[in-house]
Amino acid sequence: MSAPDMPSHGTGRCLCKRIRYRWSALPLWAGHCHCDTCRRNCSAPFTSFFAIADGFWAWTGDEPALYQSNPGRYRYFCPTCGTPMAYRSDDQPGEIHFYAASMDDPEQYRAQRSFHRRQRLSWIELPEDSIGKKGK
């Protein structure tokens, strides 16, 4: 399975621009994760990832710091500004999962599915309103 609605190449970065990455292949998948660990890592009600096969991505800025959040689960982040950058799991070898919000053009992100739906917070609703919309 791949994420055909996503770009086959692109770049991303952390808040301070120290950690940068690029990818050069169609993402393997794209989705929203509702698990408790991802929520706590990002201080957000859910987070969004896209997976890139090893060999088709590279760090192009400084190397990120690494934190093992659980056995076999690794989270990459900027040691300067704290931005979460990527996730890797021994359960999914050969791929890295970049946070969609770190993309230089996050408007190109298209999720295909949600993960850990049973852990989804009951108050997650995405109301339509004019707050923050361009031109309002």
Coordinates of N, CA and C in Angstrom, one line a residue:
M1 N 0.8 -1.2 0.0 CA 0.0 0.0 0.0 C 0.9 1.2 0.0
S2 N 0.5 2.2 -0.7 CA 1.2 3.5 -0.7 C 0.2 4.6 -0.6
A3 N 0.7 5.8 -0.3 CA -0.1 7.0 -0.2 C -0.1 7.8 -1.5
P4 N -0.9 7.4 -2.5 CA -0.9 8.0 -3.8 C -1.2 9.5 -3.8
D5 N -1.9 10.0 -2.8 CA -2.3 11.4 -2.8 C -1.3 12.3 -2.2
M6 N -0.1 11.7 -1.9 CA 1.0 12.5 -1.3 C 2.1 12.7 -2.3
P7 N 2.9 13.7 -2.1 CA 4.1 13.9 -3.0 C 5.1 12.8 -2.9
S8 N 5.8 12.5 -4.0 CA 6.9 11.5 -4.0 C 8.2 12.0 -3.5
H9 N 8.3 13.3 -3.2 CA 9.5 13.9 -2.7 C 9.1 15.2 -2.0
G10 N 10.0 15.5 -1.1 CA 9.7 16.7 -0.3 C 10.8 16.9 0.8
T11 N 10.5 17.9 1.6 CA 11.5 18.3 2.7 C 10.7 18.7 3.9
G12 N 11.4 18.7 5.1 CA 10.8 19.1 6.3 C 11.9 19.6 7.3
R13 N 11.4 20.2 8.4 CA 12.4 20.8 9.3 C 11.7 21.0 10.7
C14 N 12.6 21.2 11.7 CA 12.1 21.5 13.0 C 11.9 23.0 13.1
L15 N 11.4 23.5 14.2 CA 11.1 24.9 14.4 C 12.3 25.8 14.3
C16 N 13.4 25.4 14.8 CA 14.6 26.2 14.8 C 15.4 26.0 13.5
K17 N 15.0 25.1 12.6 CA 15.6 24.8 11.3 C 16.9 24.1 11.4
R18 N 17.3 23.6 12.6 CA 18.5 22.9 12.8 C 18.4 21.5 12.2
I19 N 17.3 20.8 12.4 CA 17.1 19.4 12.0 C 16.3 19.5 10.7
R20 N 16.8 19.0 9.6 CA 16.1 19.0 8.3 C 16.1 17.6 7.7
Y21 N 15.2 17.2 6.9 CA 15.2 16.0 6.2 C 14.6 16.1 4.8
R22 N 14.8 15.1 4.0 CA 14.2 15.1 2.7 C 13.8 13.6 2.4
W23 N 12.8 13.5 1.5 CA 12.4 12.1 1.0 C 12.3 12.2 -0.5
S24 N 12.4 11.0 -1.1 CA 12.4 10.9 -2.5 C 11.7 9.6 -3.0
A25 N 10.6 9.3 -2.4 CA 9.8 8.2 -2.8 C 8.4 8.4 -2.3
L26 N 7.4 7.8 -3.0 CA 6.0 7.9 -2.5 C 5.9 7.3 -1.1
P27 N 5.3 8.0 -0.2 CA 5.1 7.4 1.2 C 4.4 6.0 1.1
L28 N 4.9 5.2 2.0 CA 4.3 3.8 2.1 C 2.8 3.9 2.6
W29 N 2.6 4.8 3.5 CA 1.2 5.1 4.1 C 1.3 6.4 4.8
A30 N 0.1 6.9 5.1 CA -0.1 8.2 5.9 C -1.3 8.0 6.8
G31 N -1.1 8.4 8.0 CA -2.3 8.3 8.9 C -2.1 9.1 10.2
H32 N -3.2 9.1 10.9 CA -3.3 9.8 12.2 C -3.2 8.7 13.3
C33 N -2.4 9.0 14.3 CA -2.2 8.1 15.5 C -2.9 8.7 16.7
H34 N -3.7 7.9 17.4 CA -4.4 8.3 18.6 C -3.9 7.7 19.9
C35 N -2.7 7.0 19.8 CA -2.2 6.3 21.0 C -1.8 7.3 22.0
D36 N -1.8 6.8 23.3 CA -1.4 7.6 24.4 C 0.0 8.1 24.3
T37 N 0.9 7.2 23.9 CA 2.4 7.6 23.8 C 2.6 8.7 22.8
C38 N 1.9 8.7 21.6 CA 2.1 9.7 20.6 C 1.5 11.0 21.1
R39 N 0.3 10.9 21.8 CA -0.3 12.1 22.4 C 0.6 12.8 23.4
R40 N 1.2 12.0 24.2 CA 2.1 12.6 25.3 C 3.4 13.2 24.7
N41 N 3.9 12.5 23.6 CA 5.1 12.9 23.0 C 4.9 14.3 22.3
C42 N 3.7 14.5 21.8 CA 3.5 15.8 21.1 C 2.6 16.8 21.8
S43 N 2.1 16.4 23.0 CA 1.2 17.2 23.8 C 0.0 17.7 22.9
A44 N -0.5 16.7 22.1 CA -1.6 16.9 21.2 C -2.6 15.8 21.3
P45 N -3.9 16.0 20.9 CA -4.9 14.9 21.0 C -4.6 13.8 20.0
F46 N -3.9 14.0 19.0 CA -3.5 12.9 18.1 C -2.3 13.5 17.2
T47 N -1.6 12.7 16.5 CA -0.6 13.2 15.6 C -0.7 12.5 14.3
S48 N 0.0 13.0 13.3 CA -0.1 12.5 11.9 C 1.3 12.2 11.4
F49 N 1.4 11.0 10.8 CA 2.7 10.5 10.3 C 2.5 10.2 8.8
F50 N 3.7 10.1 8.2 CA 3.8 9.4 6.9 C 5.1 8.6 6.9
A51 N 5.0 7.4 6.3 CA 6.1 6.4 6.3 C 6.9 6.5 5.0
I52 N 8.2 6.5 5.2 CA 9.1 6.5 4.0 C 10.1 5.3 4.2
A53 N 10.3 4.5 3.1 CA 11.2 3.4 3.1 C 12.6 3.9 3.3
D54 N 13.4 3.1 4.1 CA 14.8 3.4 4.2 C 15.4 3.4 2.9
G55 N 16.4 4.2 2.7 CA 17.1 4.4 1.4 C 16.5 5.5 0.6
F56 N 15.3 6.0 1.0 CA 14.6 7.1 0.2 C 14.4 8.3 1.1
W57 N 15.2 8.5 2.1 CA 15.1 9.6 3.0 C 16.5 9.9 3.5
A58 N 16.8 11.1 4.0 CA 18.0 11.5 4.6 C 17.8 12.7 5.5
W59 N 18.6 12.7 6.6 CA 18.7 13.9 7.4 C 19.6 14.9 6.6
T60 N 19.2 16.1 6.4 CA 20.0 17.0 5.6 C 20.6 18.2 6.4
G61 N 20.1 18.3 7.7 CA 20.7 19.3 8.6 C 21.4 18.5 9.7
D62 N 21.4 19.0 10.9 CA 22.1 18.2 12.0 C 21.3 17.0 12.2
E63 N 21.9 16.0 12.9 CA 21.3 14.8 13.3 C 20.4 15.1 14.5
P64 N 19.2 14.5 14.5 CA 18.3 14.7 15.7 C 18.8 13.9 16.9
A65 N 18.3 14.2 18.0 CA 18.5 13.4 19.2 C 17.5 12.2 19.2
L66 N 17.8 11.2 19.9 CA 17.0 10.0 19.9 C 16.6 9.6 21.3
Y67 N 15.3 9.3 21.5 CA 14.7 8.8 22.7 C 14.0 7.5 22.5
Q68 N 14.3 6.5 23.3 CA 13.6 5.2 23.3 C 12.4 5.3 24.2
S69 N 11.2 5.5 23.7 CA 10.0 5.8 24.5 C 9.5 4.5 25.1
N70 N 9.7 3.4 24.5 CA 9.3 2.0 24.9 C 10.3 1.1 24.3
P71 N 10.3 -0.2 24.8 CA 11.2 -1.1 24.1 C 10.9 -1.2 22.6
G72 N 11.9 -1.0 21.8 CA 11.8 -1.2 20.3 C 11.1 0.0 19.7
R73 N 10.9 1.1 20.4 CA 10.2 2.3 19.8 C 11.1 3.5 20.1
Y74 N 11.4 4.2 19.0 CA 12.4 5.3 19.0 C 11.8 6.6 18.5
R75 N 12.0 7.7 19.1 CA 11.5 9.0 18.7 C 12.7 10.0 18.5
Y76 N 12.7 10.6 17.3 CA 13.7 11.5 17.0 C 13.2 12.9 17.2
F77 N 14.0 13.8 17.8 CA 13.6 15.2 18.1 C 14.7 16.1 18.0
C78 N 14.4 17.4 17.9 CA 15.5 18.4 17.9 C 15.9 18.7 19.3
P79 N 17.2 18.6 19.6 CA 17.6 18.9 21.0 C 17.7 20.3 21.3
T80 N 17.5 21.2 20.3 CA 17.5 22.6 20.6 C 16.1 23.2 20.8
C81 N 15.2 22.9 19.9 CA 13.8 23.5 20.1 C 12.8 22.5 20.5
G82 N 13.2 21.2 20.6 CA 12.3 20.1 21.1 C 11.3 19.6 20.1
T83 N 11.3 20.0 18.8 CA 10.3 19.6 17.8 C 10.4 18.0 17.6
P84 N 9.3 17.3 17.8 CA 9.3 15.9 17.4 C 9.5 15.8 15.9
M85 N 10.4 14.9 15.4 CA 10.7 14.9 14.0 C 10.3 13.5 13.3
A86 N 10.5 12.4 14.0 CA 10.3 11.1 13.4 C 10.1 10.0 14.5
Y87 N 9.6 8.9 14.0 CA 9.4 7.8 14.9 C 9.8 6.5 14.1
R88 N 10.4 5.6 14.9 CA 10.8 4.3 14.3 C 10.4 3.2 15.2
S89 N 10.0 2.1 14.7 CA 9.6 0.9 15.6 C 10.2 -0.4 15.0
D90 N 10.7 -1.2 15.9 CA 11.2 -2.5 15.5 C 10.1 -3.4 14.9
D91 N 8.8 -3.0 15.1 CA 7.7 -3.8 14.6 C 7.5 -3.4 13.1
Q92 N 8.1 -2.3 12.6 CA 8.0 -1.9 11.2 C 9.4 -1.6 10.7
P93 N 10.2 -2.7 10.5 CA 11.5 -2.4 10.0 C 11.6 -1.9 8.6
G94 N 12.7 -1.2 8.3 CA 12.9 -0.7 7.0 C 12.1 0.6 6.6
E95 N 11.5 1.3 7.6 CA 10.8 2.5 7.3 C 10.9 3.5 8.5
I96 N 10.8 4.7 8.2 CA 10.8 5.8 9.2 C 9.5 6.5 9.1
H97 N 8.9 7.0 10.2 CA 7.7 7.8 10.2 C 7.9 9.2 10.5
F98 N 7.8 10.1 9.6 CA 7.9 11.5 9.8 C 6.6 12.1 10.2
Y99 N 6.7 13.1 11.1 CA 5.5 13.9 11.6 C 5.1 14.8 10.4
A100 N 3.8 14.7 10.0 CA 3.3 15.5 8.9 C 3.4 17.0 9.2
A101 N 3.3 17.4 10.4 CA 3.4 18.9 10.7 C 4.8 19.4 10.5
S102 N 5.8 18.6 10.4 CA 7.1 19.0 10.2 C 7.5 19.2 8.7
M103 N 6.6 18.8 7.8 CA 6.8 19.0 6.4 C 6.9 20.5 6.0
D104 N 7.8 20.9 5.1 CA 7.8 22.3 4.7 C 6.5 22.7 4.0
D105 N 5.8 21.8 3.4 CA 4.5 22.1 2.8 C 3.5 21.1 3.4
P106 N 3.0 21.3 4.6 CA 2.1 20.3 5.2 C 0.7 20.3 4.6
E107 N 0.4 21.2 3.7 CA -0.9 21.2 3.0 C -0.9 20.0 2.0
Q108 N 0.2 19.4 1.7 CA 0.3 18.3 0.8 C 0.0 17.0 1.5
Y109 N -0.1 17.0 2.8 CA -0.4 15.8 3.5 C -1.8 15.3 3.3
R110 N -2.0 14.0 3.1 CA -3.3 13.3 3.0 C -3.3 12.0 3.8
A111 N -4.0 12.0 4.9 CA -4.1 10.8 5.7 C -5.0 9.8 5.0
Q112 N -4.6 8.5 5.1 CA -5.4 7.4 4.6 C -6.2 6.7 5.7
R113 N -5.7 6.7 6.9 CA -6.4 5.9 8.0 C -6.0 6.5 9.3
S114 N -6.6 5.9 10.3 CA -6.3 6.2 11.7 C -5.8 5.0 12.4
F115 N -4.9 5.2 13.3 CA -4.3 4.1 14.1 C -4.7 4.2 15.6
H116 N -4.9 3.1 16.3 CA -5.2 3.1 17.7 C -6.5 3.9 18.0
R117 N -7.5 3.6 17.2 CA -8.8 4.3 17.3 C -9.4 4.1 18.7
R118 N -9.2 3.0 19.3 CA -9.8 2.7 20.6 C -9.2 3.7 21.7
Q119 N -8.1 4.3 21.4 CA -7.5 5.2 22.4 C -7.8 6.7 22.0
R120 N -8.6 6.8 21.0 CA -9.0 8.2 20.6 C -9.7 8.9 21.8
L121 N -9.4 10.1 22.0 CA -10.0 10.9 23.1 C -11.5 11.2 22.7
S122 N -12.4 11.0 23.6 CA -13.8 11.2 23.3 C -14.2 12.6 22.9
W123 N -13.4 13.6 23.3 CA -13.7 15.0 23.0 C -13.2 15.5 21.6
I124 N -12.5 14.6 20.9 CA -12.0 15.0 19.6 C -13.1 15.3 18.6
E125 N -13.3 16.5 18.2 CA -14.2 16.9 17.2 C -13.5 18.0 16.4
L126 N -13.8 18.0 15.1 CA -13.1 19.0 14.3 C -14.2 19.9 13.7
P127 N -14.6 20.9 14.5 CA -15.7 21.8 14.1 C -15.2 22.7 13.0
E128 N -16.1 23.1 12.1 CA -15.8 24.1 11.1 C -16.1 25.5 11.7
D129 N -15.1 26.3 11.6 CA -15.3 27.7 12.0 C -14.3 28.6 11.3
S130 N -14.4 29.9 11.6 CA -13.6 30.8 10.9 C -12.3 31.2 11.6
I131 N -12.1 30.6 12.8 CA -10.9 31.0 13.5 C -9.7 30.5 12.8
G132 N -8.8 31.3 12.5 CA -7.5 30.9 11.9 C -7.6 30.7 10.4
K133 N -8.8 30.8 9.8 CA -8.8 30.7 8.3 C -8.3 31.9 7.6
K134 N -7.7 31.7 6.5 CA -7.1 32.8 5.8 C -8.3 33.7 5.3
G135 N -8.1 35.0 5.4 CA -9.1 35.9 4.9 C -10.2 36.2 5.9
K136 N -10.2 35.7 7.1 CA -11.2 35.9 8.1 C -10.7 36.8 9.2

